[in-house]
């Protein structure tokens, strides 16, 4: 007969956790994580990425930027084929994002949620966050420029499709600065939500469906993503036709999209859950001082160090889980 009462709460044992120390399965429900469990998984993933070397961040970001050209191709071909049907025109738009996100490459809009949560929980410094953002964004743009240059100077797209691709930029410029900003804000919110939902689910099929539906929503609603829109602007620049000046493209098109995506990802998702994150800091592992938060590059942990864990009460039916530095 088991020594444990049927009414006693479940005990979180070391074998119930992944190698990073985060829950391997839900505590309240076997197939569903609580908010705190999702938060721990997000932090564990983020602090491994934020401590990556500059070369790792750059080449991962470059690959993501180059892959976004698949989205540009898919959306251009779809729009040229179904010019009067938004839904059918956007069918292939998510393809580049699926390649990037499921392949775990670094995309700027994905980094607006996890690293910010590290800073909010004082597990990483602000300069380290800004370093990651800068490297990933630069690499994304360079990768997108490489792909856009190829498309503009080859016959991958037909002349009709190239004309449609150039019209994307013109439509964005006609919207105006603030319209672009708010459209990008909602896109940033959607993308940051994808990161959170990917952490919450436990199977690849769910991740595929979530990624496809969210990124399909962006063109259908006429929203803007900073990297894919950057590819559109760069494509027009590389075409041998008259185009707006570089400063016009940056200030009137790309900048409001960049700020909108960042605001949507940081403010509406990361900061909106600040109150919950504030109550779930992990001082038993490391909490940066204010000076370290503002002026250091501290953050990220070696793989073998302990991760945040749920501390169960001593009278909760089982012992508190001890940290295991061998994982």
mmCIF file of C-alpha atoms in Angstrom:
data_model
loop_
_atom_site.group_PDB
_atom_site.id
_atom_site.type_symbol
_atom_site.label_atom_id
_atom_site.label_comp_id
_atom_site.label_asym_id
_atom_site.label_seq_id
_atom_site.Cartn_x
_atom_site.Cartn_y
_atom_site.Cartn_z
ATOM 1 C CA UNK A 1 0.000 0.000 0.000
ATOM 2 C CA UNK A 2 1.296 3.457 -0.911
ATOM 3 C CA UNK A 3 2.391 5.676 1.981
ATOM 4 C CA UNK A 4 0.964 8.722 0.207
ATOM 5 C CA UNK A 5 -2.648 9.672 0.804
ATOM 6 C CA UNK A 6 -4.889 9.835 -2.231
ATOM 7 C CA UNK A 7 -5.809 13.392 -1.254
ATOM 8 C CA UNK A 8 -2.240 14.641 -0.867
ATOM 9 C CA UNK A 9 -0.973 17.060 -3.543
ATOM 10 C CA UNK A 10 1.496 15.783 -6.123
ATOM 11 C CA UNK A 11 5.199 15.957 -5.371
ATOM 12 C CA UNK A 12 7.516 17.614 -7.895
ATOM 13 C CA UNK A 13 10.515 15.302 -8.215
ATOM 14 C CA UNK A 14 13.761 15.850 -10.107
ATOM 15 C CA UNK A 15 12.773 13.292 -12.765
ATOM 16 C CA UNK A 16 9.678 15.404 -13.505
ATOM 17 C CA UNK A 17 11.866 18.182 -14.843
ATOM 18 C CA UNK A 18 13.684 18.733 -18.102
ATOM 19 C CA UNK A 19 17.480 19.016 -18.198
ATOM 20 C CA UNK A 20 17.224 22.807 -17.899
ATOM 21 C CA UNK A 21 15.339 22.437 -14.619
ATOM 22 C CA UNK A 22 11.936 23.577 -15.902
ATOM 23 C CA UNK A 23 8.792 21.452 -15.502
ATOM 24 C CA UNK A 24 8.597 18.579 -17.973
ATOM 25 C CA UNK A 25 4.823 18.364 -17.518
ATOM 26 C CA UNK A 26 2.033 20.419 -16.009
ATOM 27 C CA UNK A 27 1.467 20.336 -12.252
ATOM 28 C CA UNK A 28 -2.235 21.189 -12.080
ATOM 29 C CA UNK A 29 -3.135 19.212 -15.197
ATOM 30 C CA UNK A 30 -0.936 16.569 -16.761
ATOM 31 C CA UNK A 31 -1.013 18.127 -20.234
ATOM 32 C CA UNK A 32 -1.273 21.808 -19.344
ATOM 33 C CA UNK A 33 1.257 24.167 -17.754
ATOM 34 C CA UNK A 34 0.337 26.819 -15.217
ATOM 35 C CA UNK A 35 1.337 30.469 -15.795
ATOM 36 C CA UNK A 36 4.300 30.031 -13.454
ATOM 37 C CA UNK A 37 5.482 26.888 -15.242
ATOM 38 C CA UNK A 38 5.285 28.619 -18.636
ATOM 39 C CA UNK A 39 7.178 31.557 -17.148
ATOM 40 C CA UNK A 40 9.957 29.278 -15.891
ATOM 41 C CA UNK A 41 10.284 27.553 -19.250
ATOM 42 C CA UNK A 42 10.458 30.911 -21.025
ATOM 43 C CA UNK A 43 13.175 32.171 -18.676
ATOM 44 C CA UNK A 44 15.217 28.970 -19.013
ATOM 45 C CA UNK A 45 15.158 29.241 -22.793
ATOM 46 C CA UNK A 46 15.843 32.971 -22.804
ATOM 47 C CA UNK A 47 18.860 32.950 -20.531
ATOM 48 C CA UNK A 48 20.584 30.397 -22.753
ATOM 49 C CA UNK A 49 19.957 32.550 -25.850
ATOM 50 C CA UNK A 50 20.882 35.917 -24.351
ATOM 51 C CA UNK A 51 24.285 34.591 -23.311
ATOM 52 C CA UNK A 52 25.077 33.370 -26.846
ATOM 53 C CA UNK A 53 28.252 34.652 -28.479
ATOM 54 C CA UNK A 54 28.019 37.498 -30.965
ATOM 55 C CA UNK A 55 28.854 35.166 -33.839
ATOM 56 C CA UNK A 56 26.114 32.727 -32.819
ATOM 57 C CA UNK A 57 23.557 35.513 -32.612
ATOM 58 C CA UNK A 58 24.671 37.058 -35.890
ATOM 59 C CA UNK A 59 24.658 33.940 -38.053
ATOM 60 C CA UNK A 60 21.402 32.728 -36.567
ATOM 61 C CA UNK A 61 19.895 36.165 -37.210
ATOM 62 C CA UNK A 62 21.338 36.265 -40.728
ATOM 63 C CA UNK A 63 19.735 32.919 -41.530
ATOM 64 C CA UNK A 64 16.413 34.191 -40.215
ATOM 65 C CA UNK A 65 16.664 37.361 -42.312
ATOM 66 C CA UNK A 66 17.468 35.387 -45.433
ATOM 67 C CA UNK A 67 14.614 32.966 -44.725
ATOM 68 C CA UNK A 68 12.133 35.836 -44.473
ATOM 69 C CA UNK A 69 12.535 36.165 -48.245
ATOM 70 C CA UNK A 70 10.487 32.964 -48.492
ATOM 71 C CA UNK A 71 7.624 34.894 -46.940
ATOM 72 C CA UNK A 72 8.119 37.738 -49.411
ATOM 73 C CA UNK A 73 8.103 35.311 -52.338
ATOM 74 C CA UNK A 74 5.026 33.486 -51.056
ATOM 75 C CA UNK A 75 3.073 36.680 -50.422
ATOM 76 C CA UNK A 76 4.088 38.206 -53.764
ATOM 77 C CA UNK A 77 3.081 35.133 -55.756
ATOM 78 C CA UNK A 78 -0.154 34.797 -53.775
ATOM 79 C CA UNK A 79 -1.098 38.437 -54.290
ATOM 80 C CA UNK A 80 -0.300 38.288 -58.006
ATOM 81 C CA UNK A 81 -2.399 35.122 -58.381
ATOM 82 C CA UNK A 82 -5.329 36.251 -56.201
ATOM 83 C CA UNK A 83 -5.261 40.077 -56.357
ATOM 84 C CA UNK A 84 -8.818 40.447 -55.082
ATOM 85 C CA UNK A 85 -8.787 37.847 -52.304
ATOM 86 C CA UNK A 86 -6.810 38.670 -49.134
ATOM 87 C CA UNK A 87 -7.225 35.219 -47.635
ATOM 88 C CA UNK A 88 -5.937 33.290 -50.635
ATOM 89 C CA UNK A 89 -3.189 35.841 -51.289
ATOM 90 C CA UNK A 90 -1.825 35.277 -47.767
ATOM 91 C CA UNK A 91 -1.822 31.460 -47.840
ATOM 92 C CA UNK A 92 1.963 31.219 -48.334
ATOM 93 C CA UNK A 93 2.912 34.259 -46.235
ATOM 94 C CA UNK A 94 3.722 32.256 -43.042
ATOM 95 C CA UNK A 95 6.194 29.901 -44.760
ATOM 96 C CA UNK A 96 9.335 31.914 -43.953
ATOM 97 C CA UNK A 97 8.289 32.473 -40.333
ATOM 98 C CA UNK A 98 7.568 28.761 -39.871
ATOM 99 C CA UNK A 99 11.047 27.934 -41.106
ATOM 100 C CA UNK A 100 12.573 30.500 -38.730
ATOM 101 C CA UNK A 101 10.568 29.838 -35.576
ATOM 102 C CA UNK A 102 10.374 26.061 -35.750
ATOM 103 C CA UNK A 103 14.067 25.983 -36.719
ATOM 104 C CA UNK A 104 14.900 28.145 -33.640
ATOM 105 C CA UNK A 105 16.667 30.922 -35.545
ATOM 106 C CA UNK A 106 16.928 34.400 -34.050
ATOM 107 C CA UNK A 107 14.241 36.813 -35.269
ATOM 108 C CA UNK A 108 14.103 40.306 -33.779
ATOM 109 C CA UNK A 109 10.391 40.267 -32.970
ATOM 110 C CA UNK A 110 10.821 36.981 -31.111
ATOM 111 C CA UNK A 111 13.404 38.583 -28.845
ATOM 112 C CA UNK A 112 11.019 41.280 -27.596
ATOM 113 C CA UNK A 113 9.451 38.911 -25.042
ATOM 114 C CA UNK A 114 11.856 36.358 -23.443
ATOM 115 C CA UNK A 115 14.908 38.625 -22.879
ATOM 116 C CA UNK A 116 12.689 41.415 -21.528
ATOM 117 C CA UNK A 117 11.270 38.985 -18.991
ATOM 118 C CA UNK A 118 14.832 38.156 -17.936
ATOM 119 C CA UNK A 119 15.426 41.850 -17.297
ATOM 120 C CA UNK A 120 12.132 42.230 -15.421
ATOM 121 C CA UNK A 121 13.046 39.336 -13.135
ATOM 122 C CA UNK A 122 16.574 40.793 -12.777
ATOM 123 C CA UNK A 123 18.250 37.751 -14.280
ATOM 124 C CA UNK A 124 19.903 39.741 -17.078
ATOM 125 C CA UNK A 125 21.105 43.321 -17.499
ATOM 126 C CA UNK A 126 19.688 45.994 -19.776
ATOM 127 C CA UNK A 127 22.961 46.412 -21.765
ATOM 128 C CA UNK A 128 22.969 42.663 -22.444
ATOM 129 C CA UNK A 129 19.405 42.928 -23.758
ATOM 130 C CA UNK A 130 20.307 45.877 -25.992
ATOM 131 C CA UNK A 131 23.346 44.007 -27.291
ATOM 132 C CA UNK A 132 21.185 41.046 -28.257
ATOM 133 C CA UNK A 133 18.579 43.257 -29.913
ATOM 134 C CA UNK A 134 21.195 45.181 -31.899
ATOM 135 C CA UNK A 135 23.037 42.127 -33.189
ATOM 136 C CA UNK A 136 19.909 40.174 -34.079
ATOM 137 C CA UNK A 137 18.216 43.116 -35.806
ATOM 138 C CA UNK A 138 21.336 43.977 -37.809
ATOM 139 C CA UNK A 139 21.785 40.350 -38.827
ATOM 140 C CA UNK A 140 18.102 40.067 -39.807
ATOM 141 C CA UNK A 141 18.391 43.138 -42.040
ATOM 142 C CA UNK A 142 21.620 41.954 -43.675
ATOM 143 C CA UNK A 143 20.115 38.523 -44.349
ATOM 144 C CA UNK A 144 16.961 40.089 -45.774
ATOM 145 C CA UNK A 145 19.078 42.425 -47.950
ATOM 146 C CA UNK A 146 21.007 39.466 -49.347
ATOM 147 C CA UNK A 147 17.796 37.658 -50.292
ATOM 148 C CA UNK A 148 16.138 40.816 -51.673
ATOM 149 C CA UNK A 149 19.179 41.528 -53.848
ATOM 150 C CA UNK A 150 18.957 38.067 -55.377
ATOM 151 C CA UNK A 151 15.229 38.457 -56.093
ATOM 152 C CA UNK A 152 15.678 41.918 -57.620
ATOM 153 C CA UNK A 153 18.455 40.799 -59.978
ATOM 154 C CA UNK A 154 17.280 37.348 -61.067
ATOM 155 C CA UNK A 155 14.167 35.807 -62.561
ATOM 156 C CA UNK A 156 12.941 33.940 -59.498
ATOM 157 C CA UNK A 157 9.835 36.115 -59.720
ATOM 158 C CA UNK A 158 8.053 36.936 -62.958
ATOM 159 C CA UNK A 159 7.902 40.600 -64.080
ATOM 160 C CA UNK A 160 4.250 40.754 -62.952
ATOM 161 C CA UNK A 161 5.140 39.343 -59.527
ATOM 162 C CA UNK A 162 8.052 41.766 -59.159
ATOM 163 C CA UNK A 163 5.689 44.641 -59.871
ATOM 164 C CA UNK A 164 3.310 43.388 -57.187
ATOM 165 C CA UNK A 165 6.205 43.097 -54.724
ATOM 166 C CA UNK A 166 7.155 46.709 -55.351
ATOM 167 C CA UNK A 167 3.563 47.814 -54.685
ATOM 168 C CA UNK A 168 3.723 46.539 -51.078
ATOM 169 C CA UNK A 169 6.112 49.370 -50.203
ATOM 170 C CA UNK A 170 4.080 52.009 -51.997
ATOM 171 C CA UNK A 171 0.947 51.011 -50.114
ATOM 172 C CA UNK A 172 2.810 51.258 -46.795
ATOM 173 C CA UNK A 173 4.151 54.727 -47.591
ATOM 174 C CA UNK A 174 0.635 55.901 -48.423
ATOM 175 C CA UNK A 175 -0.627 54.901 -44.978
ATOM 176 C CA UNK A 176 1.416 57.425 -43.037
ATOM 177 C CA UNK A 177 3.728 57.204 -40.002
ATOM 178 C CA UNK A 178 1.219 56.647 -37.206
ATOM 179 C CA UNK A 179 -0.958 54.190 -39.120
ATOM 180 C CA UNK A 180 2.137 52.109 -39.796
ATOM 181 C CA UNK A 181 3.122 52.333 -36.126
ATOM 182 C CA UNK A 182 -0.201 51.053 -34.801
ATOM 183 C CA UNK A 183 -0.491 48.333 -37.431
ATOM 184 C CA UNK A 184 3.012 47.198 -36.469
ATOM 185 C CA UNK A 185 2.119 47.413 -32.773
ATOM 186 C CA UNK A 186 -0.555 44.746 -33.141
ATOM 187 C CA UNK A 187 1.781 42.620 -35.263
ATOM 188 C CA UNK A 188 4.414 42.802 -32.508
ATOM 189 C CA UNK A 189 1.793 41.736 -29.989
ATOM 190 C CA UNK A 190 0.859 38.740 -32.125
ATOM 191 C CA UNK A 191 4.461 37.614 -32.614
ATOM 192 C CA UNK A 192 5.339 37.905 -28.913
ATOM 193 C CA UNK A 193 2.205 35.896 -28.190
ATOM 194 C CA UNK A 194 3.488 33.139 -30.480
ATOM 195 C CA UNK A 195 6.612 32.844 -28.316
ATOM 196 C CA UNK A 196 4.516 32.525 -25.156
ATOM 197 C CA UNK A 197 2.144 29.966 -26.700
ATOM 198 C CA UNK A 198 5.030 27.908 -28.093
ATOM 199 C CA UNK A 199 6.377 27.630 -24.572
ATOM 200 C CA UNK A 200 2.978 26.560 -23.286
ATOM 201 C CA UNK A 201 2.363 23.708 -25.753
ATOM 202 C CA UNK A 202 4.220 20.418 -25.786
ATOM 203 C CA UNK A 203 4.000 19.059 -29.331
ATOM 204 C CA UNK A 204 5.225 20.103 -32.765
ATOM 205 C CA UNK A 205 1.813 19.953 -34.456
ATOM 206 C CA UNK A 206 0.414 22.563 -32.066
ATOM 207 C CA UNK A 207 3.413 24.810 -32.698
ATOM 208 C CA UNK A 208 2.976 24.490 -36.462
ATOM 209 C CA UNK A 209 -0.716 25.391 -36.236
ATOM 210 C CA UNK A 210 -0.114 28.340 -33.892
ATOM 211 C CA UNK A 211 2.700 29.727 -36.041
ATOM 212 C CA UNK A 212 0.748 29.406 -39.262
ATOM 213 C CA UNK A 213 -2.483 30.945 -37.960
ATOM 214 C CA UNK A 214 -0.815 33.913 -36.247
ATOM 215 C CA UNK A 215 1.408 34.850 -39.169
ATOM 216 C CA UNK A 216 -1.428 34.256 -41.631
ATOM 217 C CA UNK A 217 -3.353 36.852 -39.631
ATOM 218 C CA UNK A 218 -0.719 39.573 -40.195
ATOM 219 C CA UNK A 219 -1.231 40.091 -43.976
ATOM 220 C CA UNK A 220 -4.953 39.373 -43.820
ATOM 221 C CA UNK A 221 -5.381 42.244 -41.326
ATOM 222 C CA UNK A 222 -2.934 44.459 -43.192
ATOM 223 C CA UNK A 223 -0.398 44.523 -40.338
ATOM 224 C CA UNK A 224 3.364 45.012 -40.694
ATOM 225 C CA UNK A 225 6.378 43.017 -39.516
ATOM 226 C CA UNK A 226 9.705 44.833 -39.324
ATOM 227 C CA UNK A 227 11.874 42.177 -41.015
ATOM 228 C CA UNK A 228 9.473 41.162 -43.785
ATOM 229 C CA UNK A 229 8.671 44.847 -44.444
ATOM 230 C CA UNK A 230 12.398 45.546 -44.488
ATOM 231 C CA UNK A 231 12.772 42.906 -47.186
ATOM 232 C CA UNK A 232 10.047 44.665 -49.200
ATOM 233 C CA UNK A 233 11.825 48.029 -48.916
ATOM 234 C CA UNK A 234 15.212 46.535 -49.780
ATOM 235 C CA UNK A 235 13.719 44.743 -52.790
ATOM 236 C CA UNK A 236 12.500 48.082 -54.199
ATOM 237 C CA UNK A 237 15.903 49.670 -53.540
ATOM 238 C CA UNK A 238 17.660 46.948 -55.535
ATOM 239 C CA UNK A 239 15.268 47.135 -58.485
ATOM 240 C CA UNK A 240 16.549 49.146 -61.413
ATOM 241 C CA UNK A 241 13.587 51.526 -61.200
ATOM 242 C CA UNK A 242 13.061 54.900 -59.472
ATOM 243 C CA UNK A 243 12.487 54.427 -55.731
ATOM 244 C CA UNK A 244 12.169 56.643 -52.647
ATOM 245 C CA UNK A 245 15.404 57.737 -51.054
ATOM 246 C CA UNK A 246 17.056 55.700 -48.315
ATOM 247 C CA UNK A 247 16.210 58.242 -45.617
ATOM 248 C CA UNK A 248 12.566 58.282 -46.726
ATOM 249 C CA UNK A 249 12.379 54.496 -46.581
ATOM 250 C CA UNK A 250 13.954 54.389 -43.134
ATOM 251 C CA UNK A 251 12.067 57.238 -41.469
ATOM 252 C CA UNK A 252 8.659 57.054 -43.136
ATOM 253 C CA UNK A 253 8.355 53.282 -43.526
ATOM 254 C CA UNK A 254 10.788 51.105 -41.597
ATOM 255 C CA UNK A 255 11.208 53.135 -38.382
ATOM 256 C CA UNK A 256 7.511 53.283 -37.402
ATOM 257 C CA UNK A 257 7.236 49.548 -38.055
ATOM 258 C CA UNK A 258 10.309 48.838 -35.915
ATOM 259 C CA UNK A 259 9.006 50.960 -33.038
ATOM 260 C CA UNK A 260 5.502 49.525 -33.362
ATOM 261 C CA UNK A 261 6.685 45.903 -33.303
ATOM 262 C CA UNK A 262 8.946 46.603 -30.323
ATOM 263 C CA UNK A 263 6.202 48.406 -28.406
ATOM 264 C CA UNK A 264 3.709 45.643 -29.117
ATOM 265 C CA UNK A 265 6.104 42.940 -27.989
ATOM 266 C CA UNK A 266 7.532 44.701 -24.948
ATOM 267 C CA UNK A 267 4.755 46.862 -23.547
ATOM 268 C CA UNK A 268 1.626 44.915 -24.400
ATOM 269 C CA UNK A 269 3.020 41.469 -23.618
ATOM 270 C CA UNK A 270 6.158 41.602 -21.464
ATOM 271 C CA UNK A 271 5.296 44.631 -19.334
ATOM 272 C CA UNK A 272 1.613 43.740 -19.139
ATOM 273 C CA UNK A 273 2.592 40.692 -17.067
ATOM 274 C CA UNK A 274 5.125 42.623 -14.982
ATOM 275 C CA UNK A 275 3.087 42.279 -11.788
ATOM 276 C CA UNK A 276 3.147 38.501 -12.133
ATOM 277 C CA UNK A 277 6.836 38.468 -13.023
ATOM 278 C CA UNK A 278 7.582 40.711 -10.034
ATOM 279 C CA UNK A 279 6.223 38.071 -7.676
ATOM 280 C CA UNK A 280 8.223 35.338 -9.374
ATOM 281 C CA UNK A 281 11.807 36.398 -9.054
ATOM 282 C CA UNK A 282 14.385 33.792 -8.159
ATOM 283 C CA UNK A 283 16.896 35.263 -5.693
ATOM 284 C CA UNK A 284 18.112 31.794 -4.748
ATOM 285 C CA UNK A 285 19.810 31.685 -8.145
ATOM 286 C CA UNK A 286 20.897 35.211 -8.964
ATOM 287 C CA UNK A 287 19.425 38.689 -8.720
ATOM 288 C CA UNK A 288 21.407 41.521 -10.301
ATOM 289 C CA UNK A 289 21.930 44.729 -8.398
ATOM 290 C CA UNK A 290 20.692 48.015 -9.854
ATOM 291 C CA UNK A 291 24.231 48.908 -10.917
ATOM 292 C CA UNK A 292 24.664 45.541 -12.623
ATOM 293 C CA UNK A 293 21.258 45.904 -14.295
ATOM 294 C CA UNK A 294 22.206 49.241 -15.866
ATOM 295 C CA UNK A 295 25.937 49.042 -16.527
ATOM 296 C CA UNK A 296 27.017 45.401 -16.869
ATOM 297 C CA UNK A 297 26.706 42.651 -19.436
ATOM 298 C CA UNK A 298 25.703 40.072 -16.860
ATOM 299 C CA UNK A 299 23.029 37.511 -17.610
ATOM 300 C CA UNK A 300 22.619 33.972 -18.878
ATOM 301 C CA UNK A 301 23.807 30.889 -17.052
ATOM 302 C CA UNK A 302 25.952 27.926 -17.973
ATOM 303 C CA UNK A 303 23.797 24.918 -18.793
ATOM 304 C CA UNK A 304 24.788 22.997 -15.682
ATOM 305 C CA UNK A 305 23.715 25.668 -13.181
ATOM 306 C CA UNK A 306 20.402 25.442 -11.286
ATOM 307 C CA UNK A 307 17.247 26.859 -12.849
ATOM 308 C CA UNK A 308 14.247 28.452 -11.136
ATOM 309 C CA UNK A 309 12.098 25.832 -9.472
ATOM 310 C CA UNK A 310 8.740 25.661 -7.733
ATOM 311 C CA UNK A 311 9.220 25.586 -3.981
ATOM 312 C CA UNK A 312 6.493 23.473 -2.409
ATOM 313 C CA UNK A 313 5.541 24.056 1.245
ATOM 314 C CA UNK A 314 7.004 21.621 3.726
ATOM 315 C CA UNK A 315 3.557 20.414 4.760
ATOM 316 C CA UNK A 316 2.363 20.178 1.130
ATOM 317 C CA UNK A 317 2.633 16.394 0.893
ATOM 318 C CA UNK A 318 6.259 16.172 -0.114
ATOM 319 C CA UNK A 319 9.714 17.690 0.367
ATOM 320 C CA UNK A 320 10.852 20.805 -1.460
ATOM 321 C CA UNK A 321 12.781 20.039 -4.562
ATOM 322 C CA UNK A 322 16.508 20.373 -4.097
ATOM 323 C CA UNK A 323 18.543 22.079 -6.796
ATOM 324 C CA UNK A 324 20.663 19.658 -8.790
ATOM 325 C CA UNK A 325 23.764 21.254 -10.278
ATOM 326 C CA UNK A 326 24.548 18.120 -12.263
ATOM 327 C CA UNK A 327 21.712 18.853 -14.751
#
